[in-house]
PDB file of C-alpha atoms in Angstrom:
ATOM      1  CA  UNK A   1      34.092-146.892  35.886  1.00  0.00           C
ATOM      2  CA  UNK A   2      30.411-147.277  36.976  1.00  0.00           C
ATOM      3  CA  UNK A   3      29.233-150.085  38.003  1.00  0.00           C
ATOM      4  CA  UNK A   4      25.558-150.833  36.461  1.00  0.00           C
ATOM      5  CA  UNK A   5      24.294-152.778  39.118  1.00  0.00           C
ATOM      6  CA  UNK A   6      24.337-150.080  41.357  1.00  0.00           C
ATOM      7  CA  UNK A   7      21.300-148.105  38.549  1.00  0.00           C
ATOM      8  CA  UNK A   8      19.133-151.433  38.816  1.00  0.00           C
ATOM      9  CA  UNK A   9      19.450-151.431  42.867  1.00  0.00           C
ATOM     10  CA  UNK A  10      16.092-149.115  43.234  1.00  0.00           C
ATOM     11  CA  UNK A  11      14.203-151.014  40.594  1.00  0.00           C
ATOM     12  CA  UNK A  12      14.094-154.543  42.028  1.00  0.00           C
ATOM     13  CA  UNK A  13      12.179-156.442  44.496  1.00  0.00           C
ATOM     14  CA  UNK A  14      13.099-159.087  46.834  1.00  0.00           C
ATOM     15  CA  UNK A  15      11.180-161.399  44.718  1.00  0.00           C
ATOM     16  CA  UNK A  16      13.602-160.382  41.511  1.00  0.00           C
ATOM     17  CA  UNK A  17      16.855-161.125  43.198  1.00  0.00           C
ATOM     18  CA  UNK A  18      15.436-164.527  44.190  1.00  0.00           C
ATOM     19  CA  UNK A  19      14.565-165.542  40.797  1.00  0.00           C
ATOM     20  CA  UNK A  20      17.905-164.123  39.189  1.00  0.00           C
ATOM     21  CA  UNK A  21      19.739-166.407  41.997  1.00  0.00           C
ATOM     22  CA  UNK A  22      17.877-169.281  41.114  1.00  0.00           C
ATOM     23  CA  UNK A  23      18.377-168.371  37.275  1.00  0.00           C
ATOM     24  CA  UNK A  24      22.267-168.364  37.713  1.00  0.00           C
ATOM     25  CA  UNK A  25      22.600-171.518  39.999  1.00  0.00           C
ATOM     26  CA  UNK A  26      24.609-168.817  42.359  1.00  0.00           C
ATOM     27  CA  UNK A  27      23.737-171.079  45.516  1.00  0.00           C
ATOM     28  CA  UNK A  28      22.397-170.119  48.542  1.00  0.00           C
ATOM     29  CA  UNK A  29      23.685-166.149  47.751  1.00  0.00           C
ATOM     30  CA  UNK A  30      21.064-164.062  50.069  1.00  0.00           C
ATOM     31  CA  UNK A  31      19.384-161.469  48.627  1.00  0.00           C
ATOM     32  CA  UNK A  32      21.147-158.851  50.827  1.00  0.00           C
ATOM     33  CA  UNK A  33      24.688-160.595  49.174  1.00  0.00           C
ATOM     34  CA  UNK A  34      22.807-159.507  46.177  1.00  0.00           C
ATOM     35  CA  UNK A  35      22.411-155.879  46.782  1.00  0.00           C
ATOM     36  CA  UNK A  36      25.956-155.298  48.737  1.00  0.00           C
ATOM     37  CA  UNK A  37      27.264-156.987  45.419  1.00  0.00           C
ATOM     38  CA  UNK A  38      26.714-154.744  42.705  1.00  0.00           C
ATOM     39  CA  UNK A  39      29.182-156.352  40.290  1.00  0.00           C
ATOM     40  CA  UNK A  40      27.669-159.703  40.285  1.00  0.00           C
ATOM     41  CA  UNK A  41      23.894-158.537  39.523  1.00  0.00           C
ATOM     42  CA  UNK A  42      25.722-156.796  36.274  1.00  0.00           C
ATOM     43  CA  UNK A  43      26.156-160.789  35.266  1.00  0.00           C
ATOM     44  CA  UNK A  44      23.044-161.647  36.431  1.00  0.00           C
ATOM     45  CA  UNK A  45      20.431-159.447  34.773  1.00  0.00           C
ATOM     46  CA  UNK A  46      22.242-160.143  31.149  1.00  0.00           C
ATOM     47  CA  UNK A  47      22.335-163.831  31.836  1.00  0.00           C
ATOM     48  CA  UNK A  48      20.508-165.718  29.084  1.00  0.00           C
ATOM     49  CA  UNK A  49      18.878-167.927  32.135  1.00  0.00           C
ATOM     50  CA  UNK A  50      17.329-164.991  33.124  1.00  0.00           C
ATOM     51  CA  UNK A  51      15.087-164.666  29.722  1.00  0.00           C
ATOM     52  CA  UNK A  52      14.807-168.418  30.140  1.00  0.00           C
ATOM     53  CA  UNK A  53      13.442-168.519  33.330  1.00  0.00           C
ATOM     54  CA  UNK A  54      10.739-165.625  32.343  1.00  0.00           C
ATOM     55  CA  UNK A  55       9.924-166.650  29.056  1.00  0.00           C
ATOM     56  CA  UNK A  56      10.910-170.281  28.518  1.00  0.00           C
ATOM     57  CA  UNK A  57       8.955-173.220  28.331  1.00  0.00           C
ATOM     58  CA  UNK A  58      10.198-173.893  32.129  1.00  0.00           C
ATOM     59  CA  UNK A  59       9.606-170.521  32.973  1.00  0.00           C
ATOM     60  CA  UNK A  60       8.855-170.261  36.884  1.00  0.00           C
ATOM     61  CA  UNK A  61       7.240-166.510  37.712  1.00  0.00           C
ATOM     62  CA  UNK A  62       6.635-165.880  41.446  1.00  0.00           C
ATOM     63  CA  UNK A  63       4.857-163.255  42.775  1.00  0.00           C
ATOM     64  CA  UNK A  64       6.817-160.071  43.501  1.00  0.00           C
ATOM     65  CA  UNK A  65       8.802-159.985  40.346  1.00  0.00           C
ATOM     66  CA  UNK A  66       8.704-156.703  39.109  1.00  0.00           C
ATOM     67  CA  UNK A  67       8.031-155.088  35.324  1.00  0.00           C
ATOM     68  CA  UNK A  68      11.250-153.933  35.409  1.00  0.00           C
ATOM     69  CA  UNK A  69      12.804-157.226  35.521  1.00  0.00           C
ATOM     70  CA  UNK A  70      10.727-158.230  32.717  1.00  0.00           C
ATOM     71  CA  UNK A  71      12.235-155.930  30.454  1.00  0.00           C
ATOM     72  CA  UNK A  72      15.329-155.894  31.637  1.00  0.00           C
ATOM     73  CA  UNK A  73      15.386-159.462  30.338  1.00  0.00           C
ATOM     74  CA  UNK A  74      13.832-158.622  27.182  1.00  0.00           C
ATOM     75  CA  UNK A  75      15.973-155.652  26.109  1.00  0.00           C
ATOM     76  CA  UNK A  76      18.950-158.299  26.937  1.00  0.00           C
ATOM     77  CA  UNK A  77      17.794-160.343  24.941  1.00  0.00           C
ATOM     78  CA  UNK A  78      16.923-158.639  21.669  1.00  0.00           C
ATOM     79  CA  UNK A  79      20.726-157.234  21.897  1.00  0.00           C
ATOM     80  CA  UNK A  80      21.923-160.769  22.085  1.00  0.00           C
ATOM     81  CA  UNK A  81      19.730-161.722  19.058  1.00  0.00           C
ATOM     82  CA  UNK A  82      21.419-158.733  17.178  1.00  0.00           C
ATOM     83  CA  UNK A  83      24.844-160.092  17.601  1.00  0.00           C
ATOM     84  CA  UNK A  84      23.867-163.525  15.905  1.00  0.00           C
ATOM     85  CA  UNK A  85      22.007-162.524  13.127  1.00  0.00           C
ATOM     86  CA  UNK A  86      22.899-160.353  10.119  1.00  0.00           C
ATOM     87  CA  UNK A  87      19.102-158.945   9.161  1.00  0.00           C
ATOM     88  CA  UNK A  88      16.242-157.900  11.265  1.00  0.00           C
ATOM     89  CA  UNK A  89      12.722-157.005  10.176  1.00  0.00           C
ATOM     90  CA  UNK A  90      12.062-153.223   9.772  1.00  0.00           C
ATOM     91  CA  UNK A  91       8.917-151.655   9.792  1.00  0.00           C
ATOM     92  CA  UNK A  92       7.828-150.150   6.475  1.00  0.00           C
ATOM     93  CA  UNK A  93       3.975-149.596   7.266  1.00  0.00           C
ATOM     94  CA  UNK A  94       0.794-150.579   8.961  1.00  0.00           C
ATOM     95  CA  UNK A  95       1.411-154.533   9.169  1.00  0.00           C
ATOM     96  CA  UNK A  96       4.617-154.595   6.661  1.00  0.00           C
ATOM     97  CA  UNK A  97       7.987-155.357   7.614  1.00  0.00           C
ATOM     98  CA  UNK A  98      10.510-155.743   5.641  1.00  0.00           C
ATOM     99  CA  UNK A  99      13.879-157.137   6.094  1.00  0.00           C
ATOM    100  CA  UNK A 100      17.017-155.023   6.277  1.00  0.00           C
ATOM    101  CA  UNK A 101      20.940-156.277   6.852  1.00  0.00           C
ATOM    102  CA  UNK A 102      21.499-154.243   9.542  1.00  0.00           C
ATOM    103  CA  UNK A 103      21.580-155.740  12.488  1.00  0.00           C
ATOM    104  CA  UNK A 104      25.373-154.376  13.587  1.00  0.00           C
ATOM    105  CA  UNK A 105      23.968-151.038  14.080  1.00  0.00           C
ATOM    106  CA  UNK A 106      21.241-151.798  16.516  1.00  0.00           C
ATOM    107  CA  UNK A 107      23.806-153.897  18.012  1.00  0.00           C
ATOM    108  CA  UNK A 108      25.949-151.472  18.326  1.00  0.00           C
ATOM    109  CA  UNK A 109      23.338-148.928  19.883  1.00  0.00           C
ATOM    110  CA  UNK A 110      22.392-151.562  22.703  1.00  0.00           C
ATOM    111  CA  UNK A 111      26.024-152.764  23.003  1.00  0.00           C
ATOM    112  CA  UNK A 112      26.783-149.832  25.676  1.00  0.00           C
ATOM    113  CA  UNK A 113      25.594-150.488  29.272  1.00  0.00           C
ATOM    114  CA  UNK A 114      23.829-147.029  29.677  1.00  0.00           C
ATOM    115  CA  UNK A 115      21.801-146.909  26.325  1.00  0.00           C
ATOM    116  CA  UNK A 116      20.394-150.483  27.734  1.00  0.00           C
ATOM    117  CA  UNK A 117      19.290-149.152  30.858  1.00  0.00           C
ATOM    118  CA  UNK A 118      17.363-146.015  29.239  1.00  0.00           C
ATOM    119  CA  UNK A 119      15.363-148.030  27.509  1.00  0.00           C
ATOM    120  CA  UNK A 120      14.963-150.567  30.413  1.00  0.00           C
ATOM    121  CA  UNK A 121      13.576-147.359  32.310  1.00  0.00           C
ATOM    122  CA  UNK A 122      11.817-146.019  29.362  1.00  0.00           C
ATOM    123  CA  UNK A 123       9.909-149.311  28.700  1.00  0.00           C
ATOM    124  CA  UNK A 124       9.051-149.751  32.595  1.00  0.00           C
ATOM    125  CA  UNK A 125       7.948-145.888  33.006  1.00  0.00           C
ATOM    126  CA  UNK A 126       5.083-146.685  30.661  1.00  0.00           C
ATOM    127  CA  UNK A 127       3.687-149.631  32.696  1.00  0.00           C
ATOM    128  CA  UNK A 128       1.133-146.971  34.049  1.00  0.00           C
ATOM    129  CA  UNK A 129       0.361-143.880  32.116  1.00  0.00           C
ATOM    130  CA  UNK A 130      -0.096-140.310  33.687  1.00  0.00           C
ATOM    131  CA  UNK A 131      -3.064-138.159  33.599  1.00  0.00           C
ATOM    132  CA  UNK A 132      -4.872-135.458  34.513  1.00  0.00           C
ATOM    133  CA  UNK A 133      -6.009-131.783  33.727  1.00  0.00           C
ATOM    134  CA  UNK A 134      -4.415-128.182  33.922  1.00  0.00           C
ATOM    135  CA  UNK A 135      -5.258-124.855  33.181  1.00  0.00           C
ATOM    136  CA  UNK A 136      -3.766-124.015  29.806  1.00  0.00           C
ATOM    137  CA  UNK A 137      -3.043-120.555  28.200  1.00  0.00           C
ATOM    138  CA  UNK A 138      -5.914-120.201  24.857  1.00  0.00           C
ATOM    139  CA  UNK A 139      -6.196-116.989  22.719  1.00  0.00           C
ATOM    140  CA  UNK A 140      -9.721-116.960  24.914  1.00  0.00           C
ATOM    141  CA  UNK A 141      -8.383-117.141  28.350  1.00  0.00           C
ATOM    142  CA  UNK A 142      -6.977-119.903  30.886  1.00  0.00           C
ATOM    143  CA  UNK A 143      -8.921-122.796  30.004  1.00  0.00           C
ATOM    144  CA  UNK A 144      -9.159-126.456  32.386  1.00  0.00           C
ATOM    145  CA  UNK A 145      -8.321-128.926  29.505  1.00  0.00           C
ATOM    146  CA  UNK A 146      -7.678-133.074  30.186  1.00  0.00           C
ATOM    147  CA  UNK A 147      -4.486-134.580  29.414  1.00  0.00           C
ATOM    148  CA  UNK A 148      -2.872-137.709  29.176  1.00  0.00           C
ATOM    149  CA  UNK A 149       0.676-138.675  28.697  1.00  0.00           C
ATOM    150  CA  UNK A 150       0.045-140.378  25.595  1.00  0.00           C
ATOM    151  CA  UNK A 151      -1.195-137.256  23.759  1.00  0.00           C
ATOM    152  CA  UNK A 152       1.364-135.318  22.793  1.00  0.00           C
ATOM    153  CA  UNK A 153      -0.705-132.044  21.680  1.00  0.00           C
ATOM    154  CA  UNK A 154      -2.135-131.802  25.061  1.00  0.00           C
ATOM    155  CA  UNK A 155       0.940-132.704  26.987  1.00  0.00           C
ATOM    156  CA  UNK A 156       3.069-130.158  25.088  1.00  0.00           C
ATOM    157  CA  UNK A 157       0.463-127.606  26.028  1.00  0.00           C
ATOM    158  CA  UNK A 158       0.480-128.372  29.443  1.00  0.00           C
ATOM    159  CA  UNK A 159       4.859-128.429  29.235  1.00  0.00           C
ATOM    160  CA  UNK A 160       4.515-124.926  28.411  1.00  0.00           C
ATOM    161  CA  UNK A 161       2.834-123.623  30.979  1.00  0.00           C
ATOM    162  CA  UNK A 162       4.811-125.271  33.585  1.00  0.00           C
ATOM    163  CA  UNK A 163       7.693-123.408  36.130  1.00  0.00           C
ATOM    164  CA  UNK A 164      11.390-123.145  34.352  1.00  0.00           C
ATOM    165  CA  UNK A 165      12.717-125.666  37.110  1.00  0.00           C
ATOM    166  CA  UNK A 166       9.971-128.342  35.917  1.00  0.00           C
ATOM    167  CA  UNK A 167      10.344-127.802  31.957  1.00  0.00           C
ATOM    168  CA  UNK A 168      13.349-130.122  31.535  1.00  0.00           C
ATOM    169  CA  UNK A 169      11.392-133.486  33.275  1.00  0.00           C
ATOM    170  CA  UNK A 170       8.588-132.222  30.721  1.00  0.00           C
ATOM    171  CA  UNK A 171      10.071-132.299  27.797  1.00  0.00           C
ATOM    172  CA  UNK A 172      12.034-135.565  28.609  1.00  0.00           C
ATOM    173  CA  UNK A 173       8.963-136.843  28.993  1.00  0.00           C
ATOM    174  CA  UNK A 174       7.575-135.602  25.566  1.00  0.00           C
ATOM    175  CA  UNK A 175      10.633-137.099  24.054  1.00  0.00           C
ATOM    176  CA  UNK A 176       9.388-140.367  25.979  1.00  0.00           C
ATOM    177  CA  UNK A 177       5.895-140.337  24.505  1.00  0.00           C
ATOM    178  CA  UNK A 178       7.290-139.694  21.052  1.00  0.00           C
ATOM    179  CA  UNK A 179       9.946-142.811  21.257  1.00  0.00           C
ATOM    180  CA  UNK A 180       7.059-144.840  22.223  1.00  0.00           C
ATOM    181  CA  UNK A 181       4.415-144.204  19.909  1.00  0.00           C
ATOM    182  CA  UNK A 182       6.900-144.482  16.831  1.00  0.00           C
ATOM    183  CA  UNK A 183       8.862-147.704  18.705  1.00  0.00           C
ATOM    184  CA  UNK A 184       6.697-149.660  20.672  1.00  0.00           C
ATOM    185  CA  UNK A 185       3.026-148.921  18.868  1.00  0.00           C
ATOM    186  CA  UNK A 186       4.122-147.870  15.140  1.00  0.00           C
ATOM    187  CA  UNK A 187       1.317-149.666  13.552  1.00  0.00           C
ATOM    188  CA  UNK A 188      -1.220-147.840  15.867  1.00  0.00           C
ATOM    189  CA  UNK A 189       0.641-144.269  15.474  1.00  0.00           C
ATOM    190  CA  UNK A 190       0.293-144.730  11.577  1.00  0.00           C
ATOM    191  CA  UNK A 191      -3.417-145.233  11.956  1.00  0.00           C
ATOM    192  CA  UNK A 192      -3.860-142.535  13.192  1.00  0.00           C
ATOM    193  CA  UNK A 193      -2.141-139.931  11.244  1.00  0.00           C
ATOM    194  CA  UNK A 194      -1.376-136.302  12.688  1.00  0.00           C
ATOM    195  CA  UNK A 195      -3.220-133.185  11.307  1.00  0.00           C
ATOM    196  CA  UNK A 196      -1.619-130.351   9.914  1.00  0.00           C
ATOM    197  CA  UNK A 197      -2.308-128.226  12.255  1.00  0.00           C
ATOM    198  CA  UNK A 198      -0.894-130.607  15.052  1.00  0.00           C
ATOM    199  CA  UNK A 199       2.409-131.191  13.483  1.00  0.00           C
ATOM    200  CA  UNK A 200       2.433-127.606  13.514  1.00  0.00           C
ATOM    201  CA  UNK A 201       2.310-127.291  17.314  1.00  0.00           C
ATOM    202  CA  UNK A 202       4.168-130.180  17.849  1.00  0.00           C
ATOM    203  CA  UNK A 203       6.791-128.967  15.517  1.00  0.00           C
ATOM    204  CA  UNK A 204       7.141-125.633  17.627  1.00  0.00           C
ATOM    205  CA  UNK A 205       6.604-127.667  20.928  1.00  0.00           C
ATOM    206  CA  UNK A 206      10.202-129.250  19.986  1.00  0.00           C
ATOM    207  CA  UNK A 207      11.770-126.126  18.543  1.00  0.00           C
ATOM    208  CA  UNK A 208      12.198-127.585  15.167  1.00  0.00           C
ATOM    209  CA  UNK A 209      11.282-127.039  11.537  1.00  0.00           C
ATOM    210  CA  UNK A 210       8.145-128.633  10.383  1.00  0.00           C
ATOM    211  CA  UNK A 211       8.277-130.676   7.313  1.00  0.00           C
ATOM    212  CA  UNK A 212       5.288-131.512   5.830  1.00  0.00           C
ATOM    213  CA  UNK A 213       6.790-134.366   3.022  1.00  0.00           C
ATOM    214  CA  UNK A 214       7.818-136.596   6.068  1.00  0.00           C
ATOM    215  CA  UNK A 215       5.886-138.793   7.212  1.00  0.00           C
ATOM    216  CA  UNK A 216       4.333-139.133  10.662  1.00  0.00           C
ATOM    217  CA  UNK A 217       7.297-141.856  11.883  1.00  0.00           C
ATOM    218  CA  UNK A 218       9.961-140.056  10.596  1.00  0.00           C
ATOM    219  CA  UNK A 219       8.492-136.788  11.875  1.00  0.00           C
ATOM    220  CA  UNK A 220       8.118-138.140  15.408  1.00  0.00           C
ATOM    221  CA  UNK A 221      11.946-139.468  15.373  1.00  0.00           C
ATOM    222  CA  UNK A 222      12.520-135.401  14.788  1.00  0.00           C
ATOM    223  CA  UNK A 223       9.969-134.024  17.114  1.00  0.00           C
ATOM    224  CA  UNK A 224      11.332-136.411  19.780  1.00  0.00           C
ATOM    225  CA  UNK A 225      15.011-135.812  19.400  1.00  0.00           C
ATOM    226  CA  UNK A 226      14.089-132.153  19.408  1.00  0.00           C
ATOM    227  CA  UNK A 227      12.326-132.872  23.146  1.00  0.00           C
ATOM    228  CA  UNK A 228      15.303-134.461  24.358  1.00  0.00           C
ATOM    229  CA  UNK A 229      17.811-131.434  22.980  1.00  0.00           C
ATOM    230  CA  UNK A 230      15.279-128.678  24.961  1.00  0.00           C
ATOM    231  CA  UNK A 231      14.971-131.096  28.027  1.00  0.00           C
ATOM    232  CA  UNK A 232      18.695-130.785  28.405  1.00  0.00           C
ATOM    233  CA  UNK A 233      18.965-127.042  27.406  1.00  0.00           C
ATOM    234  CA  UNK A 234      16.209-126.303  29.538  1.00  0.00           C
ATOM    235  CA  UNK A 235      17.980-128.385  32.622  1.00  0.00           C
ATOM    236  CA  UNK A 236      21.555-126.429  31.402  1.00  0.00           C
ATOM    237  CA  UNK A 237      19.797-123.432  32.243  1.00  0.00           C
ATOM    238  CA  UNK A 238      19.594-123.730  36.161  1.00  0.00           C
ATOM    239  CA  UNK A 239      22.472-126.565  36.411  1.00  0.00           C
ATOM    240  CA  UNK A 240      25.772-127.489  34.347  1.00  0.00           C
ATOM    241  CA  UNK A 241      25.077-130.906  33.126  1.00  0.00           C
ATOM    242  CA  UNK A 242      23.971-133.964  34.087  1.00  0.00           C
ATOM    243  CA  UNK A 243      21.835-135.046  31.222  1.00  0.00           C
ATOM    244  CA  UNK A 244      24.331-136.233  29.022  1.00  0.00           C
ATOM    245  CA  UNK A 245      22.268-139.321  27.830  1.00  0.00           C
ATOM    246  CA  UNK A 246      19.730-137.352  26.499  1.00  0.00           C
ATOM    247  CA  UNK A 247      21.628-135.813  24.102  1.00  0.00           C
ATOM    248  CA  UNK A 248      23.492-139.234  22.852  1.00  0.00           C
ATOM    249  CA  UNK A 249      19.600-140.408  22.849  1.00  0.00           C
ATOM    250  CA  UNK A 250      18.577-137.565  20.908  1.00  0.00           C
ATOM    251  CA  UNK A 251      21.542-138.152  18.390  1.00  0.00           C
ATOM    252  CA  UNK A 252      20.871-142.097  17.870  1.00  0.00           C
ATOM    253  CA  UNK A 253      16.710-141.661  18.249  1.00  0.00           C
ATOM    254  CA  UNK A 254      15.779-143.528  15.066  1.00  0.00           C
ATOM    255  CA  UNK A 255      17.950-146.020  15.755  1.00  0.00           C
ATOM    256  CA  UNK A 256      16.291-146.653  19.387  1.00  0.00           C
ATOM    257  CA  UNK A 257      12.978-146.196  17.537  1.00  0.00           C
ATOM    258  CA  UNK A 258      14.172-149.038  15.406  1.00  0.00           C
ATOM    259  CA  UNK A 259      15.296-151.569  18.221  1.00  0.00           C
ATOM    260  CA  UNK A 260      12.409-150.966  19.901  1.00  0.00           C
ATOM    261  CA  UNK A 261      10.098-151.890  16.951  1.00  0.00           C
ATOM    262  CA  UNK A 262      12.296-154.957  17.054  1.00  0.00           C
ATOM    263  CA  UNK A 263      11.779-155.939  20.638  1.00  0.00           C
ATOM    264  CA  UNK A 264       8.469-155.385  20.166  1.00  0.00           C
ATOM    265  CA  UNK A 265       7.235-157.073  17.132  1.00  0.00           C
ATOM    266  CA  UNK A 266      10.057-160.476  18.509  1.00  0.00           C
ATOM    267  CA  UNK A 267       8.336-160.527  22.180  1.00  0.00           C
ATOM    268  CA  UNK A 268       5.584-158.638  23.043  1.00  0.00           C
ATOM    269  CA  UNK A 269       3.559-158.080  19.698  1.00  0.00           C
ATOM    270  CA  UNK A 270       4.022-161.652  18.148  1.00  0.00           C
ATOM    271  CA  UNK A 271       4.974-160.808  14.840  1.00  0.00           C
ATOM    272  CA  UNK A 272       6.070-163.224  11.921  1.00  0.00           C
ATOM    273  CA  UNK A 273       9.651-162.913  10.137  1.00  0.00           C
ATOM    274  CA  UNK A 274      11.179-162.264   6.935  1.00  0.00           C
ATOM    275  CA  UNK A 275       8.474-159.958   4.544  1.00  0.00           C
ATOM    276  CA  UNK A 276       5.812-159.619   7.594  1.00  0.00           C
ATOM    277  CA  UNK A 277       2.407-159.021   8.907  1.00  0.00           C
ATOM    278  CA  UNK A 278       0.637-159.393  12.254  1.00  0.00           C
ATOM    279  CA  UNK A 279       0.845-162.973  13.420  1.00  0.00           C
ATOM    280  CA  UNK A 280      -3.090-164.362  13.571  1.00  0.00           C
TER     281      UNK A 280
END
């Protein structure tokens, strides 16, 4: 069975092992214990002191500890709230939450060790945001057009010009972008609503139907899950495998969509609870 610690290895800093030691009382455990130990950072990173020490009143931050720490402590966390409470708040609109009784099933989504560290990832990947330009196919030409990771009409334009062996990171990354906007910023994404003839594009981007009575959070959930299906194809194409989690993320998308809006309105977007809008 894989060992998790062994994924987090590449991710964290000297400074990050020193503050999970100190978390866990583990003694004077060096830091190179730490990383020839992968079992006992599994029992580290989901330790509750870890949260504590980040985000409790006592919290102690040193320089050095990474992003990725941060959220590994945070998606711990909102999967330990899950299992102790029978209703979250789900978002229903700009501002509006409202709350639903079922907490099992986002529990049960975070619950297995790989799901947890996708998002971990996912979250952390969007610390800084890619940009650029490229020269894009028109019905005029090759044109030099800007684009930026967080627009998905000009990053699925640039996805289809690239080489066959780069398409599968692209569209994983378009399925990225689309988890994001609908999980992390749904309030902005449904302020700024998608035109018809960008769901249309987007729609064939993702190689699915385009439905024009869902709305722009539901359609997301499809155009992303559709991103993740054609990263793996694509990949299936030059190697057997070896995306595996796409395709279980692509399955349970609205559901990660969902425990992301969690996480986010709980920590990072300071919502209130119960029927809610945007804390002052």
């Amino acid at each position: 069975m894989l060992n998790h610690g062994l994924l987090y290895l590449d991710h964290l800093s000297d400074g990050d092992l020193r503050l999970m030691s100190d978390a866990a009382a583990v003694g004077e455990m060096s830091r190179r214990d730490l990383r020839q130990s992968p079992e006992v950072l599994d029992d580290l990173l989901t330790s509750p002191g870890l949260f504590d020490s980040l985000f409790g009143e006592n919290r102690v931050v040193e320089l050095g500890v990474t992003s990725f720490l941060v959220f590994t402590a945070l998606v711990n966390q909102a999967a330990r709230d899950l299992q102790s409470t029978s209703h979250f708040p789900e978002w229903v609109g700009t501002g509006q939450r409202l709350p639903v009784f079922d907490s099992a099933t986002l529990a049960a989504l975070v619950e297995d060790e790989v799901r947890r560290y996708f998002l971990i990832e996912f979250l952390d990947s969007f610390t800084t945001v890619a940009s650029g330009s490229a020269w894009v196919r028109t019905d005029r030409g090759y044109r030099k057009k800007r684009w930026s990771e967080l627009d998905p009409i000009a990053m699925s334009q640039m996805v289809a010009e690239l080489p066959a062996s780069a398409k599968p990171a692209g569209y994983r990354r378009l399925g990225d972008v689309a988890l994001f906007l609908s999980g992390v910023f749904p309030d902005h994404t449904s302020r700024h609503p998608l035109g018809d003839l960008a769901r249309a594009r987007l729609a064939a981007s993702a190689g699915v139907d385009n439905e024009k009575d869902e709305g722009d959070m539901r359609f997301l959930e499809v155009i992303g899950s559709g991103w993740y299906e054609k990263a793996v194809e694509s990949a299936d194409r030059l190697v057997a495998g070896g995306l595996e989690h796409l395709v279980d993320m692509a399955r349970h998308f609205t559901d990660a969509r969902r425990f992301l809006n969690y996480l986010t309105d709980r920590y990072l977007h300071r919502h209130d609870t119960g029927l809610m809008h945007p804390a002052a």
